[in-house]
Tab-separated table of C-alpha atoms in Angstrom:
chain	number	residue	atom	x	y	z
E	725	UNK	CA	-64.925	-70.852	-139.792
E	726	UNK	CA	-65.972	-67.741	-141.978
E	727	UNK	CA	-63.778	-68.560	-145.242
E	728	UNK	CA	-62.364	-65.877	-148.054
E	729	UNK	CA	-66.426	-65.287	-149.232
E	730	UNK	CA	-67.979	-64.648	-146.148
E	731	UNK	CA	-64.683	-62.284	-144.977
E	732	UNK	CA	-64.658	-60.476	-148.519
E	733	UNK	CA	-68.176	-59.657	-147.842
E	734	UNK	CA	-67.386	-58.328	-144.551
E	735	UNK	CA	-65.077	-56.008	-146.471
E	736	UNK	CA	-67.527	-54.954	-148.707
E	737	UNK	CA	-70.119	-54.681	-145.725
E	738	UNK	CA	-68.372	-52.593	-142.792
E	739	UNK	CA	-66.287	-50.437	-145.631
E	740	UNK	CA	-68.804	-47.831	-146.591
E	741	UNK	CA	-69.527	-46.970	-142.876
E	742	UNK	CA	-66.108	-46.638	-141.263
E	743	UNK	CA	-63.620	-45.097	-144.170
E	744	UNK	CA	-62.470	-41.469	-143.625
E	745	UNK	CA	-63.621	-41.463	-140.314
E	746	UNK	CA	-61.999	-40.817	-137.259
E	747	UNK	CA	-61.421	-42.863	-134.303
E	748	UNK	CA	-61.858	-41.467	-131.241
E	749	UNK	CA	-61.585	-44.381	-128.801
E	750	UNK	CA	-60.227	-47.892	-128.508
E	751	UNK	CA	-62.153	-50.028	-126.260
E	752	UNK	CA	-60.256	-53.532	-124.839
E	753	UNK	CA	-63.079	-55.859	-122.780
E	754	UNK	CA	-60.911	-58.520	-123.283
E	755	UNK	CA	-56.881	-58.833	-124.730
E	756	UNK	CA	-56.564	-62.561	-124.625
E	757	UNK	CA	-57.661	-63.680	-128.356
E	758	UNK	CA	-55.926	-65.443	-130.581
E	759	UNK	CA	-52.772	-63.418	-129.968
E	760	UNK	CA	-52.820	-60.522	-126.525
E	761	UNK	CA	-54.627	-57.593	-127.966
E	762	UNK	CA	-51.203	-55.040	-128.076
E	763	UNK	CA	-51.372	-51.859	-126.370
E	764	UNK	CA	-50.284	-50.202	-129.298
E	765	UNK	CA	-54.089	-49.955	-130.638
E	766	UNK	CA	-54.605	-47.091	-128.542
E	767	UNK	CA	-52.043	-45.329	-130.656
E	768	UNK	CA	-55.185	-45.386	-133.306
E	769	UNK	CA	-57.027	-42.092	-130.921
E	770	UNK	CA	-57.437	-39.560	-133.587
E	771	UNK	CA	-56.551	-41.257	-136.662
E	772	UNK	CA	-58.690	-41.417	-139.470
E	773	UNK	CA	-59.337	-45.042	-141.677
E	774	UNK	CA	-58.649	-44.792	-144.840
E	775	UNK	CA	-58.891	-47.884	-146.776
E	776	UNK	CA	-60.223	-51.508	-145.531
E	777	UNK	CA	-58.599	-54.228	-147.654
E	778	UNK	CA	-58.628	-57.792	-147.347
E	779	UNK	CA	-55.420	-60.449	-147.584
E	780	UNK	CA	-56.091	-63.924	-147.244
E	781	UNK	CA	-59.075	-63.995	-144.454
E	782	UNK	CA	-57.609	-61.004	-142.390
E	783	UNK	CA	-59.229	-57.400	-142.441
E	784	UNK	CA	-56.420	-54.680	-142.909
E	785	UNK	CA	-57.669	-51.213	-141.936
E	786	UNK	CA	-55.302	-48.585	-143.333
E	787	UNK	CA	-54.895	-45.876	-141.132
E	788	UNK	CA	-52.363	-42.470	-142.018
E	789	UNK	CA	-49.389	-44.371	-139.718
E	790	UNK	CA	-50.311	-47.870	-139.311
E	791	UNK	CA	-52.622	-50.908	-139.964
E	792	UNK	CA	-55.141	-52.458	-137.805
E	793	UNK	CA	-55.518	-56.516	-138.436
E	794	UNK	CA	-58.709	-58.398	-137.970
E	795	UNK	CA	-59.365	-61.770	-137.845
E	796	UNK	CA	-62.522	-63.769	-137.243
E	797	UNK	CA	-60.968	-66.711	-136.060
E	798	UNK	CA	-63.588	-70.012	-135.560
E	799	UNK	CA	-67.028	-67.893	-134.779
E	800	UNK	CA	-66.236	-64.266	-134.517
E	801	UNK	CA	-68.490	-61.535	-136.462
E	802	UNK	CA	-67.866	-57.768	-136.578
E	803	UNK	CA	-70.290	-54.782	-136.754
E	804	UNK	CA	-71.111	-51.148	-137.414
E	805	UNK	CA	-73.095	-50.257	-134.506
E	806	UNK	CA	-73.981	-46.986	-132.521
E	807	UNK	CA	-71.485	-46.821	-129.835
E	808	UNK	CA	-73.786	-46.929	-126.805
E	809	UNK	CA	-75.272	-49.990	-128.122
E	810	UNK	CA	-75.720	-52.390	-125.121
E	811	UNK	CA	-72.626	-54.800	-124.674
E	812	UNK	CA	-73.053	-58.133	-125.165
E	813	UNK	CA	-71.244	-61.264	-124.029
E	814	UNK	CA	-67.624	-62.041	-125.851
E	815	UNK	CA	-68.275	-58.522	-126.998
E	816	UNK	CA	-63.987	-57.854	-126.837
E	817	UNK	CA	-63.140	-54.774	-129.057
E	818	UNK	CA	-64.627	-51.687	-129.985
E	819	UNK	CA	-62.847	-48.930	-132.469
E	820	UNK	CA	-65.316	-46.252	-131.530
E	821	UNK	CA	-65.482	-43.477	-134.115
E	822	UNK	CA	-66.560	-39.939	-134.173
E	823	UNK	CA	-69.609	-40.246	-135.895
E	824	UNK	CA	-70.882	-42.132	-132.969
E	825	UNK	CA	-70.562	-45.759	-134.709
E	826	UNK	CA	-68.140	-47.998	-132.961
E	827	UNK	CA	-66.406	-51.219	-135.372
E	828	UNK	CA	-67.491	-54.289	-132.875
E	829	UNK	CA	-65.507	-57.619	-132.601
E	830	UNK	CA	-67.721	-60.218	-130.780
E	831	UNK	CA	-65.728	-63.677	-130.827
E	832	UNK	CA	-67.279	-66.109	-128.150
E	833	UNK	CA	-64.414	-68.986	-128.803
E	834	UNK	CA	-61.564	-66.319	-128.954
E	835	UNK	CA	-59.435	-67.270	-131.926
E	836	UNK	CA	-59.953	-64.194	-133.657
E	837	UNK	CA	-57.238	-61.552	-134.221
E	838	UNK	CA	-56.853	-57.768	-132.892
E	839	UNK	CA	-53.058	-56.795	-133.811
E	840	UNK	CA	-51.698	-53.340	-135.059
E	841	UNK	CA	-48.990	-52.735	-137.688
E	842	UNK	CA	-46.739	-49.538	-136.680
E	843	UNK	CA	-45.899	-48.276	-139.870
E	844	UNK	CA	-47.763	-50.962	-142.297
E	845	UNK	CA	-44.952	-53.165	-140.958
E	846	UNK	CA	-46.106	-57.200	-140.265
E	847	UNK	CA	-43.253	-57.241	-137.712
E	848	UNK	CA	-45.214	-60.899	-137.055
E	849	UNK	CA	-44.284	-61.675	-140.251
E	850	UNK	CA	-48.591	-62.941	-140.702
E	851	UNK	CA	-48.859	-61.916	-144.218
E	852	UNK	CA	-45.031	-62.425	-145.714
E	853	UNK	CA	-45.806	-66.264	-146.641
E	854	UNK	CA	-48.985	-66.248	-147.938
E	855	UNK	CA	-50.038	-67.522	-151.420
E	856	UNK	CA	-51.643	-65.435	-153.863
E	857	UNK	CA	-54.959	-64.377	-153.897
E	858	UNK	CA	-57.389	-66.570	-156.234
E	859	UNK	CA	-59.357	-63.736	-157.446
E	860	UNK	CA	-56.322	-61.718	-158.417
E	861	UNK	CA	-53.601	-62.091	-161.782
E	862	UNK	CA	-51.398	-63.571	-159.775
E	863	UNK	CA	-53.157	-66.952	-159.709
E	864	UNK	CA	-52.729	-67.517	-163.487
E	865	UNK	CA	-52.905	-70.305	-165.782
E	866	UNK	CA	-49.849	-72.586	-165.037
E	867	UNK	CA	-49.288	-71.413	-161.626
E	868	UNK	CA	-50.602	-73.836	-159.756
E	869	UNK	CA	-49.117	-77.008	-161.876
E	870	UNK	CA	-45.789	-75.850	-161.256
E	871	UNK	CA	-46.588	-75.723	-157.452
E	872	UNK	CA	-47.566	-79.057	-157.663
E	873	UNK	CA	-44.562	-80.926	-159.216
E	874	UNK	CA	-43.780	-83.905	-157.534
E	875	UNK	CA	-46.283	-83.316	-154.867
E	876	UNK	CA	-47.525	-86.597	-152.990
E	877	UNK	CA	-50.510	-84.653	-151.204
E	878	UNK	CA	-53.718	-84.713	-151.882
E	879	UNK	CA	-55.317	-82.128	-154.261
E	880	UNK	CA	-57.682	-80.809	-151.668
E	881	UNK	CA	-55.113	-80.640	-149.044
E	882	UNK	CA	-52.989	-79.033	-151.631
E	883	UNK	CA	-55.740	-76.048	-152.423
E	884	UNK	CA	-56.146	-75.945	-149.007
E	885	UNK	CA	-53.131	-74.719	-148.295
E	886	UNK	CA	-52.394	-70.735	-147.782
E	887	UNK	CA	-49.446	-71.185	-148.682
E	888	UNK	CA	-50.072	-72.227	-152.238
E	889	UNK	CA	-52.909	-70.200	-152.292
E	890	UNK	CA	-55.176	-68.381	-149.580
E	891	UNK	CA	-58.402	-68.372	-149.627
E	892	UNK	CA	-59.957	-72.061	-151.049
E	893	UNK	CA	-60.878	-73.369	-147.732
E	894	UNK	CA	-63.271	-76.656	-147.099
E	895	UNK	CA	-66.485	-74.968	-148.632
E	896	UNK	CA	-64.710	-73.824	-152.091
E	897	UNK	CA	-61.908	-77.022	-152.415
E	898	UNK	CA	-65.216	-79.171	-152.360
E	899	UNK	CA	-67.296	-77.447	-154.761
E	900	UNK	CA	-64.281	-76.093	-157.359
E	901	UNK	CA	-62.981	-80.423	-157.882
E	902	UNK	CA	-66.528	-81.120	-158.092
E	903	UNK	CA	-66.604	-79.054	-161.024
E	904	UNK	CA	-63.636	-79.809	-162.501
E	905	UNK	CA	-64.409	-83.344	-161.871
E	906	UNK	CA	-61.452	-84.219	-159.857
E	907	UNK	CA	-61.591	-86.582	-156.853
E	908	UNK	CA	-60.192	-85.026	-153.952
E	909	UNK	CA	-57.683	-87.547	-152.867
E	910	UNK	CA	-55.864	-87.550	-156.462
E	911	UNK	CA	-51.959	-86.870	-155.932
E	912	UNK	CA	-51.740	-83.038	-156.687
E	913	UNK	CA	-48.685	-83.636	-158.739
E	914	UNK	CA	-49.878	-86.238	-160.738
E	915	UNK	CA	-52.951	-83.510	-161.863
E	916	UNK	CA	-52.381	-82.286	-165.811
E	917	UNK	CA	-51.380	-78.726	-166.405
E	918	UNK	CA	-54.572	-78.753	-168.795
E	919	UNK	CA	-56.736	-79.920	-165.710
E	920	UNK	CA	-55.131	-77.448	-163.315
E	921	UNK	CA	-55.641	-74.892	-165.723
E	922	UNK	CA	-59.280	-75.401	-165.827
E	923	UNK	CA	-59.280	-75.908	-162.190
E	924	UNK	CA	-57.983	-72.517	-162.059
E	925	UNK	CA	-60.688	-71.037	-163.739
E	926	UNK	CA	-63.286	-72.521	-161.805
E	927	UNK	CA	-61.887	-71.698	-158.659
E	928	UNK	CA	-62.226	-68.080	-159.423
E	929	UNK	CA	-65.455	-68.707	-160.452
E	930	UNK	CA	-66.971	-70.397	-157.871
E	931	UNK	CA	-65.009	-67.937	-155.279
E	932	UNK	CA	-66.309	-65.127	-157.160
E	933	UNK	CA	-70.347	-66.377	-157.145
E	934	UNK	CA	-70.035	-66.856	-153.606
E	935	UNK	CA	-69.131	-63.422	-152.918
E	936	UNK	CA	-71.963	-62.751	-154.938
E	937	UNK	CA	-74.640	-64.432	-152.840
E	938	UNK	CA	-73.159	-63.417	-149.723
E	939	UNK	CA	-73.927	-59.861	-150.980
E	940	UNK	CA	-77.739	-60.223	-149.697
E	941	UNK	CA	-76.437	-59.795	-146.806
E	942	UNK	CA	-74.640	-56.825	-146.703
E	943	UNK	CA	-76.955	-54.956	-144.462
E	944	UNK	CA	-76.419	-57.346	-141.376
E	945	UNK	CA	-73.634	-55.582	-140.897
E	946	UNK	CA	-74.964	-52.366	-139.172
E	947	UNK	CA	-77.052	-54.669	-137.001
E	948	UNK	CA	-75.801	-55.117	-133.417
E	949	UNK	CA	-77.573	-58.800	-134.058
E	950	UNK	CA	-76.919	-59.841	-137.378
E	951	UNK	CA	-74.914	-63.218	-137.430
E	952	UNK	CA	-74.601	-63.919	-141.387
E	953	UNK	CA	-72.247	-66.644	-140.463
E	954	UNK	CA	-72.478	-69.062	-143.692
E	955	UNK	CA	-74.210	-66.916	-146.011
E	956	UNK	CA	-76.809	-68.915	-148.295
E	957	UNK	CA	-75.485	-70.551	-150.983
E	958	UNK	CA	-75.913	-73.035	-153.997
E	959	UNK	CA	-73.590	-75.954	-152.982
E	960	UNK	CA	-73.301	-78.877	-155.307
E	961	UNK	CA	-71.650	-81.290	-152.828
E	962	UNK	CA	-70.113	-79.886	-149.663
E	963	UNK	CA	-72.652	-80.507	-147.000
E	964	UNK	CA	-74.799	-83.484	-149.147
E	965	UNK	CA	-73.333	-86.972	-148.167
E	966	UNK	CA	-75.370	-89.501	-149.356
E	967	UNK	CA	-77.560	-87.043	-151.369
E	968	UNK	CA	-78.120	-87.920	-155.345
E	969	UNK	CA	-75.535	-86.024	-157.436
E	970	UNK	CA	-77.534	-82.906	-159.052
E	971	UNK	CA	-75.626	-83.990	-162.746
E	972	UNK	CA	-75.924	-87.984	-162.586
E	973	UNK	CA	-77.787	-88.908	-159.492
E	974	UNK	CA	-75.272	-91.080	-158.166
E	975	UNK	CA	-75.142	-90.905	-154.333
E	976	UNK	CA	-72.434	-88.389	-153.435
E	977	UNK	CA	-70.114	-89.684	-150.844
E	978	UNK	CA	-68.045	-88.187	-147.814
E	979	UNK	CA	-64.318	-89.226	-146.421
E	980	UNK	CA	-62.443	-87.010	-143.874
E	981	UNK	CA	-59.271	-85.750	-145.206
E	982	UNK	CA	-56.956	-83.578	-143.178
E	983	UNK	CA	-59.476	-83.990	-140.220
E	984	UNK	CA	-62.253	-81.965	-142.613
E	985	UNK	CA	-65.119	-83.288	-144.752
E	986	UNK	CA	-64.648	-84.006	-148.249
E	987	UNK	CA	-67.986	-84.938	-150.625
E	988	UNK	CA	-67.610	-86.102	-153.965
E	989	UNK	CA	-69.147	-87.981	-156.969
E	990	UNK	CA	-67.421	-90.937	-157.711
E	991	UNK	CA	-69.241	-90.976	-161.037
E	992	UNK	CA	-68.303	-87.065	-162.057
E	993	UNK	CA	-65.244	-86.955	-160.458
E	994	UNK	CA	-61.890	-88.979	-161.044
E	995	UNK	CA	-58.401	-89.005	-160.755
């Protein structure tokens, strides 16, 4: 699943080649994603984009009277392509715009996203409970420790959750406790603030150098058959069960947590 990295890039990728443009059609192949593709994204026909943010993992295209969500759901990619480009298979939604470029959603297992905002209003109420954003002020020093008073749950699970804070998914929870040497099934509550603060920090970091990889590939997006995917990256742990630790060499080790992978040092990480 494309986490906060690979969408932010996606931002940063699709952005300079469909703001202050106009659409000028709204092509369904298929409605039945995630959620039913609404009717109401026909309502975009001459409206021009003019912003693409990012909350969480969704794609929020600001147009003059509503938004347009995306979501990539489990395998989906989207592209800047010419609009006559030849359609491929679980090609489902095309914002065709009037420069002849069309915004393509291709999604072969169909948990992506396609809903419209009337108004900039999340009448599904999708964005309301989400935590802040890691890259932004609002996760601060302190922030997180108070979150985690009294919590039971596992740190990982505890990151992992949007609703404490969107964004850290499998990849990043691995890699930031690595760093802050913390084992990933330590009791969240029983984590110092002086450890959570530093955890803090590293999250942002290693959030903010993934971004930074993942910018090689910026170009993929204007290429009907670009699938970025997982951009390349320099993982310490996530992905290297029963690989030598890159600080001490002891063998890193793997345990499923929450039904996902977690790798860890026993040596450089503790409770």
């Amino acid at each position: 699943m494309p986490e906060l990295p690979e969408v932010e890039v996606c931002r940063l990728g699709i952005t300079p080649h469909v703001v202050d443009q106009q659409v000028s059609d709204v092509i369904v192949r298929n409605a039945q994603l995630r959620w039913p593709i609404p009717e109401a994204v026909k309502s975009l026909v001459g409206q021009t984009i003019e912003k693409v943010e990012r909350r969480s993992k969704y794609l929020l295209l600001r147009l003059q009277s509503g938004t347009l969500l995306l979501h990539l759901g489990m395998s989906g990619t989207i592209r800047v392509i010419n609009k006559n480009t030849e359609v491929a298979k679980h090609d489902h939604f095309d914002l065709v715009l009037k420069n002849n470029k069309a915004l393509r959603l291709n999604d072969p297992r169909r948990f992506g996203a396609v809903l419209y905002f009337d108004q900039h209003i999340d009448e599904q109420g999708l964005l309301a409970k989400l935590g802040p954003e890691p890259l932004s002020d609002d996760l601060s020093a302190g922030y997180l420790f108070t979150k985690a008073k009294n919590r039971k749950v596992p740190i990982k699970t505890f990151l992992m959750n949007n609703h404490v804070v969107v964004g850290v998914g499998n990849i990043y929870a691995n890699e930031a406790l690595f760093k802050a040497g913390i084992l990933p099934t330590t009791a969240a509550g029983t984590v110092s603030k002086k450890r959570f603060d530093a955890l803090t920090i590293i999250i942002k970091q290693v959030l903010a150098e993934a971004i930074k990889q993942g910018g090689t590939t910026l170009k993929d997006f204007t290429q009907a058959d670009g699938r970025p995917g997982y951009f390349a990256q320099k993982l310490q742990v996530y992905g290297r069960a029963g690989q030598k630790c890159f600080i001490c060499e002891t063998i890193l080790e793997e345990i499923r947590q929450s039904n996902r992978s977690s790798v860890f040092c026993p040596s450089c990480q503790s409770d």
